[in-house]
PDB file of C-alpha atoms in Angstrom:
ATOM      1  CA  MET A  24      95.379 205.405 155.116  1.00 48.00           C
ATOM      2  CA  THR A  25      92.683 207.873 154.905  1.00 49.00           C
ATOM      3  CA  ASP A  26      92.939 211.485 154.183  1.00 54.00           C
ATOM      4  CA  ARG A  27      91.217 213.390 157.002  1.00 52.00           C
ATOM      5  CA  SER A  28      91.913 216.879 155.786  1.00 52.00           C
ATOM      6  CA  SER A  29      89.428 216.843 152.904  1.00 54.00           C
ATOM      7  CA  SER A  30      86.130 216.060 154.684  1.00 59.00           C
ATOM      8  CA  GLU A  31      86.672 216.882 158.366  1.00 59.00           C
ATOM      9  CA  PRO A  32      87.909 219.920 160.117  1.00 57.00           C
ATOM     10  CA  PRO A  33      91.258 219.569 161.772  1.00 59.00           C
ATOM     11  CA  VAL A  34      91.179 218.004 165.203  1.00 56.00           C
ATOM     12  CA  THR A  35      92.041 220.504 167.779  1.00 63.00           C
ATOM     13  CA  GLY A  36      91.303 219.304 171.191  1.00 66.00           C
ATOM     14  CA  ALA A  37      88.413 217.758 172.966  1.00 67.00           C
ATOM     15  CA  LYS A  38      85.975 220.060 174.664  1.00 81.00           C
ATOM     16  CA  GLY A  39      84.747 217.525 177.059  1.00 85.00           C
ATOM     17  CA  PRO A  40      84.898 213.860 177.915  1.00 88.00           C
ATOM     18  CA  ASP A  41      82.048 212.944 175.564  1.00 90.00           C
ATOM     19  CA  GLU A  42      83.682 214.615 172.622  1.00 90.00           C
ATOM     20  CA  LEU A  43      86.984 212.976 173.539  1.00 90.00           C
ATOM     21  CA  ARG A  44      85.307 209.569 173.515  1.00 91.00           C
ATOM     22  CA  ARG A  45      83.816 210.304 170.070  1.00 91.00           C
ATOM     23  CA  GLN A  46      87.220 211.339 168.722  1.00 92.00           C
ATOM     24  CA  ILE A  47      88.837 208.197 170.146  1.00 91.00           C
ATOM     25  CA  GLU A  48      86.090 206.041 168.634  1.00 93.00           C
ATOM     26  CA  ARG A  49      86.494 207.746 165.242  1.00 93.00           C
ATOM     27  CA  THR A  50      90.259 207.387 165.398  1.00 93.00           C
ATOM     28  CA  ARG A  51      89.909 203.684 166.284  1.00 92.00           C
ATOM     29  CA  SER A  52      87.544 203.191 163.336  1.00 94.00           C
ATOM     30  CA  GLU A  53      89.935 204.974 160.966  1.00 94.00           C
ATOM     31  CA  LEU A  54      92.863 203.025 162.374  1.00 90.00           C
ATOM     32  CA  GLY A  55      90.914 199.735 161.902  1.00 90.00           C
ATOM     33  CA  ASP A  56      90.170 200.651 158.282  1.00 91.00           C
ATOM     34  CA  THR A  57      93.814 201.529 157.701  1.00 91.00           C
ATOM     35  CA  VAL A  58      94.990 198.260 159.278  1.00 88.00           C
ATOM     36  CA  GLU A  59      92.480 196.347 157.127  1.00 86.00           C
ATOM     37  CA  GLU A  60      93.809 198.038 153.980  1.00 86.00           C
ATOM     38  CA  LEU A  61      97.390 197.264 154.968  1.00 84.00           C
ATOM     39  CA  ALA A  62      96.523 193.650 155.798  1.00 80.00           C
ATOM     40  CA  GLY A  63      94.817 193.306 152.398  1.00 77.00           C
ATOM     41  CA  LYS A  64      97.900 194.671 150.673  1.00 79.00           C
ATOM     42  CA  MET A  65     100.178 192.402 152.674  1.00 82.00           C
ATOM     43  CA  ASP A  66      98.109 189.248 151.922  1.00 80.00           C
ATOM     44  CA  VAL A  67      99.880 188.380 148.656  1.00 80.00           C
ATOM     45  CA  LYS A  68      98.546 184.824 148.673  1.00 83.00           C
ATOM     46  CA  GLY A  69      94.940 185.976 149.022  1.00 80.00           C
ATOM     47  CA  ARG A  70      95.338 188.603 146.315  1.00 79.00           C
ATOM     48  CA  ALA A  71      96.922 185.981 144.019  1.00 84.00           C
ATOM     49  CA  ARG A  72      93.990 183.630 144.670  1.00 86.00           C
ATOM     50  CA  ALA A  73      91.497 186.377 143.907  1.00 86.00           C
ATOM     51  CA  ARG A  74      93.375 187.300 140.732  1.00 86.00           C
ATOM     52  CA  ALA A  75      93.541 183.619 139.701  1.00 89.00           C
ATOM     53  CA  ALA A  76      89.792 183.253 140.281  1.00 90.00           C
ATOM     54  CA  ASP A  77      89.171 186.343 138.130  1.00 90.00           C
ATOM     55  CA  LEU A  78      91.408 184.966 135.384  1.00 88.00           C
ATOM     56  CA  ARG A  79      89.658 181.558 135.571  1.00 89.00           C
ATOM     57  CA  ASP A  80      86.295 183.270 135.175  1.00 89.00           C
ATOM     58  CA  LYS A  81      87.555 185.260 132.192  1.00 87.00           C
ATOM     59  CA  ALA A  82      89.107 182.130 130.632  1.00 86.00           C
ATOM     60  CA  GLY A  83      85.839 180.229 131.095  1.00 88.00           C
ATOM     61  CA  ALA A  84      83.906 183.050 129.438  1.00 86.00           C
ATOM     62  CA  MET A  85      86.408 183.152 126.569  1.00 86.00           C
ATOM     63  CA  THR A  86      86.185 179.357 126.189  1.00 87.00           C
ATOM     64  CA  VAL A  87      82.409 179.542 125.913  1.00 85.00           C
ATOM     65  CA  GLN A  88      82.693 182.370 123.394  1.00 87.00           C
ATOM     66  CA  LEU A  89      85.326 180.504 121.335  1.00 80.00           C
ATOM     67  CA  ARG A  90      83.252 177.309 121.331  1.00 82.00           C
ATOM     68  CA  SER A  91      80.239 179.248 120.190  1.00 82.00           C
ATOM     69  CA  SER A  92      82.255 180.913 117.427  1.00 83.00           C
ATOM     70  CA  ALA A  93      83.733 177.561 116.375  1.00 78.00           C
ATOM     71  CA  ALA A  94      80.287 175.940 116.297  1.00 81.00           C
ATOM     72  CA  GLN A  95      78.935 178.789 114.208  1.00 85.00           C
ATOM     73  CA  ALA A  96      81.911 178.549 111.829  1.00 78.00           C
ATOM     74  CA  GLY A  97      81.381 174.781 111.621  1.00 82.00           C
ATOM     75  CA  HIS A  98      77.734 175.270 110.689  1.00 79.00           C
ATOM     76  CA  THR A  99      78.694 177.825 108.056  1.00 86.00           C
ATOM     77  CA  VAL A 100      81.298 175.480 106.554  1.00 81.00           C
ATOM     78  CA  HIS A 101      78.807 172.590 106.639  1.00 82.00           C
ATOM     79  CA  ASP A 102      76.167 174.674 104.857  1.00 83.00           C
ATOM     80  CA  ARG A 103      78.611 175.800 102.177  1.00 84.00           C
ATOM     81  CA  ALA A 104      79.904 172.247 101.687  1.00 82.00           C
ATOM     82  CA  THR A 105      76.339 170.996 101.363  1.00 87.00           C
ATOM     83  CA  GLN A 106      75.580 173.646  98.743  1.00 88.00           C
ATOM     84  CA  ALA A 107      78.760 172.786  96.835  1.00 83.00           C
ATOM     85  CA  GLY A 108      77.903 169.088  97.029  1.00 85.00           C
ATOM     86  CA  HIS A 109      74.451 169.748  95.605  1.00 85.00           C
ATOM     87  CA  LYS A 110      75.950 171.769  92.754  1.00 86.00           C
ATOM     88  CA  VAL A 111      78.410 168.973  91.959  1.00 84.00           C
ATOM     89  CA  GLN A 112      75.637 166.390  92.142  1.00 85.00           C
ATOM     90  CA  ASP A 113      73.439 168.450  89.801  1.00 86.00           C
ATOM     91  CA  LYS A 114      76.299 168.763  87.314  1.00 84.00           C
ATOM     92  CA  ALA A 115      76.996 165.022  87.550  1.00 83.00           C
ATOM     93  CA  VAL A 116      73.330 164.190  86.946  1.00 84.00           C
ATOM     94  CA  GLU A 117      73.240 166.552  83.990  1.00 85.00           C
ATOM     95  CA  SER A 118      76.418 165.017  82.542  1.00 83.00           C
ATOM     96  CA  GLY A 119      75.053 161.551  83.221  1.00 82.00           C
ATOM     97  CA  HIS A 120      71.923 162.314  81.231  1.00 82.00           C
ATOM     98  CA  LYS A 121      74.008 163.563  78.326  1.00 82.00           C
ATOM     99  CA  VAL A 122      76.205 160.462  78.428  1.00 80.00           C
ATOM    100  CA  GLN A 123      73.140 158.240  78.759  1.00 80.00           C
ATOM    101  CA  ASP A 124      71.531 159.845  75.705  1.00 80.00           C
ATOM    102  CA  LYS A 125      74.702 159.250  73.697  1.00 79.00           C
ATOM    103  CA  ALA A 126      74.939 155.686  75.009  1.00 76.00           C
ATOM    104  CA  VAL A 127      71.338 154.979  74.053  1.00 78.00           C
ATOM    105  CA  LYS A 128      71.983 156.211  70.528  1.00 78.00           C
ATOM    106  CA  SER A 129      75.209 154.204  70.383  1.00 78.00           C
ATOM    107  CA  GLY A 130      73.459 151.220  71.978  1.00 74.00           C
ATOM    108  CA  HIS A 131      70.835 151.225  69.265  1.00 80.00           C
ATOM    109  CA  LYS A 132      73.572 151.137  66.653  1.00 82.00           C
ATOM    110  CA  VAL A 133      75.334 148.280  68.455  1.00 79.00           C
ATOM    111  CA  GLN A 134      72.049 146.442  68.910  1.00 81.00           C
ATOM    112  CA  ASP A 135      71.256 146.801  65.198  1.00 82.00           C
ATOM    113  CA  ARG A 136      74.711 145.541  64.221  1.00 84.00           C
ATOM    114  CA  THR A 137      74.474 142.631  66.678  1.00 83.00           C
ATOM    115  CA  LEU A 138      71.073 141.669  65.348  1.00 79.00           C
ATOM    116  CA  GLN A 139      72.375 141.796  61.780  1.00 87.00           C
ATOM    117  CA  ALA A 140      75.421 139.684  62.735  1.00 82.00           C
ATOM    118  CA  GLY A 141      73.100 137.185  64.446  1.00 79.00           C
ATOM    119  CA  HIS A 142      70.992 136.836  61.313  1.00 82.00           C
ATOM    120  CA  VAL A 143      74.084 136.318  59.168  1.00 84.00           C
ATOM    121  CA  THR A 144      75.423 133.693  61.609  1.00 84.00           C
ATOM    122  CA  GLN A 145      72.073 131.900  61.729  1.00 81.00           C
ATOM    123  CA  ASP A 146      71.873 131.818  57.932  1.00 81.00           C
ATOM    124  CA  ARG A 147      75.380 130.374  57.661  1.00 81.00           C
ATOM    125  CA  ALA A 148      74.645 127.782  60.358  1.00 78.00           C
ATOM    126  CA  SER A 149      71.506 126.720  58.451  1.00 78.00           C
ATOM    127  CA  GLN A 150      73.482 126.459  55.221  1.00 84.00           C
ATOM    128  CA  THR A 151      76.195 124.400  56.956  1.00 81.00           C
ATOM    129  CA  SER A 152      73.601 122.129  58.558  1.00 74.00           C
ATOM    130  CA  ALA A 153      71.900 121.562  55.214  1.00 79.00           C
ATOM    131  CA  ALA A 154      75.256 120.819  53.569  1.00 81.00           C
ATOM    132  CA  LEU A 155      76.099 118.311  56.320  1.00 73.00           C
ATOM    133  CA  GLU A 156      72.721 116.602  55.915  1.00 74.00           C
ATOM    134  CA  ARG A 157      73.207 116.320  52.120  1.00 79.00           C
ATOM    135  CA  ARG A 158      76.710 114.964  52.560  1.00 77.00           C
ATOM    136  CA  ALA A 159      75.513 112.476  55.235  1.00 71.00           C
ATOM    137  CA  GLU A 160      72.738 111.257  52.950  1.00 75.00           C
ATOM    138  CA  ARG A 161      75.231 110.582  50.162  1.00 79.00           C
ATOM    139  CA  SER A 162      78.285 109.247  52.008  1.00 81.00           C
ATOM    140  CA  VAL A 163      76.955 107.368  55.067  1.00 76.00           C
ATOM    141  CA  PRO A 164      75.846 103.740  54.601  1.00 81.00           C
ATOM    142  CA  ARG A 165      72.073 103.057  54.861  1.00 79.00           C
ATOM    143  CA  PRO A 166      72.021 101.258  58.244  1.00 81.00           C
ATOM    144  CA  ALA A 167      73.858 104.117  60.059  1.00 77.00           C
ATOM    145  CA  ARG A 168      72.173 106.960  58.145  1.00 76.00           C
ATOM    146  CA  PRO A 169      69.281 107.646  60.658  1.00 82.00           C
ATOM    147  CA  LEU A 170      71.738 107.760  63.565  1.00 77.00           C
ATOM    148  CA  VAL A 171      74.078 110.143  61.725  1.00 77.00           C
ATOM    149  CA  MET A 172      71.128 112.350  60.636  1.00 78.00           C
ATOM    150  CA  ALA A 173      69.930 112.582  64.265  1.00 79.00           C
ATOM    151  CA  ALA A 174      73.472 113.533  65.328  1.00 78.00           C
ATOM    152  CA  VAL A 175      73.624 116.229  62.643  1.00 76.00           C
ATOM    153  CA  ARG A 176      70.239 117.658  63.644  1.00 78.00           C
ATOM    154  CA  HIS A 177      70.967 117.534  67.418  1.00 80.00           C
ATOM    155  CA  PRO A 178      74.721 118.022  67.903  1.00 79.00           C
ATOM    156  CA  ARG A 179      74.756 118.865  71.630  1.00 84.00           C
ATOM    157  CA  PRO A 180      73.266 115.603  72.985  1.00 84.00           C
ATOM    158  CA  THR A 181      75.438 113.673  70.513  1.00 81.00           C
ATOM    159  CA  LEU A 182      78.566 115.374  71.861  1.00 81.00           C
ATOM    160  CA  ILE A 183      77.546 114.598  75.447  1.00 89.00           C
ATOM    161  CA  VAL A 184      76.887 110.930  74.690  1.00 86.00           C
ATOM    162  CA  GLY A 185      80.122 110.711  72.701  1.00 85.00           C
ATOM    163  CA  ALA A 186      82.127 112.186  75.584  1.00 88.00           C
ATOM    164  CA  ALA A 187      80.553 109.752  78.040  1.00 90.00           C
ATOM    165  CA  VAL A 188      81.385 106.784  75.783  1.00 89.00           C
ATOM    166  CA  ALA A 189      84.948 108.050  75.351  1.00 89.00           C
ATOM    167  CA  ALA A 190      85.324 108.361  79.128  1.00 89.00           C
ATOM    168  CA  VAL A 191      84.099 104.786  79.646  1.00 89.00           C
ATOM    169  CA  VAL A 192      86.519 103.487  77.008  1.00 88.00           C
ATOM    170  CA  VAL A 193      89.474 105.348  78.533  1.00 87.00           C
ATOM    171  CA  VAL A 194      88.682 104.183  82.058  1.00 87.00           C
ATOM    172  CA  SER A 195      88.202 100.554  80.981  1.00 87.00           C
ATOM    173  CA  TRP A 196      91.418 100.613  78.973  1.00 86.00           C
ATOM    174  CA  ARG A 197      93.368 102.332  81.750  1.00 83.00           C
ATOM    175  CA  TYR A 198      92.076 100.140  84.585  1.00 85.00           C
ATOM    176  CA  PRO A 199      91.380  96.637  83.168  1.00 78.00           C
ATOM    177  CA  LYS A 200      89.734  93.948  85.354  1.00 76.00           C
ATOM    178  CA  LYS A 201      92.119  91.400  86.844  1.00 65.00           C
TER     179      LYS A 201
END
């Protein structure tokens, strides 16, 4: 409802039919505005819909803002994790180089010891082979001596042939012909 007293002079009476028509028209307009205001206030459903639309718009804006903030935070975390990962990787590489240097030094020592042990083993094998040859020359009868000497000089093929002969003997003994 409008307040007429502030902007218009008080209505006193019409001074003619034209002025009366103007007053009636103004009163109708004011009454229409007042009815519209009252109808707007009485339309609870419409006001609730308008309020819900406003709240949906605000929620949508907040959602966009929160997603943007979350994406920015995610990028920040990703960048920091990447930096930390690089630092850890650098430390690991540095430690790896130190360990590798120590391993190389230790490896040289092991390699030297292995080489020395190999030489000792080879010398002993040569001595044993020579002793076996001398013993075979003295204790094996003359007809079998070349065969025994070949077996002493080449033990691996002799073992293979011996195993094959043993297998044939076992099979023939186990499964005789009828």
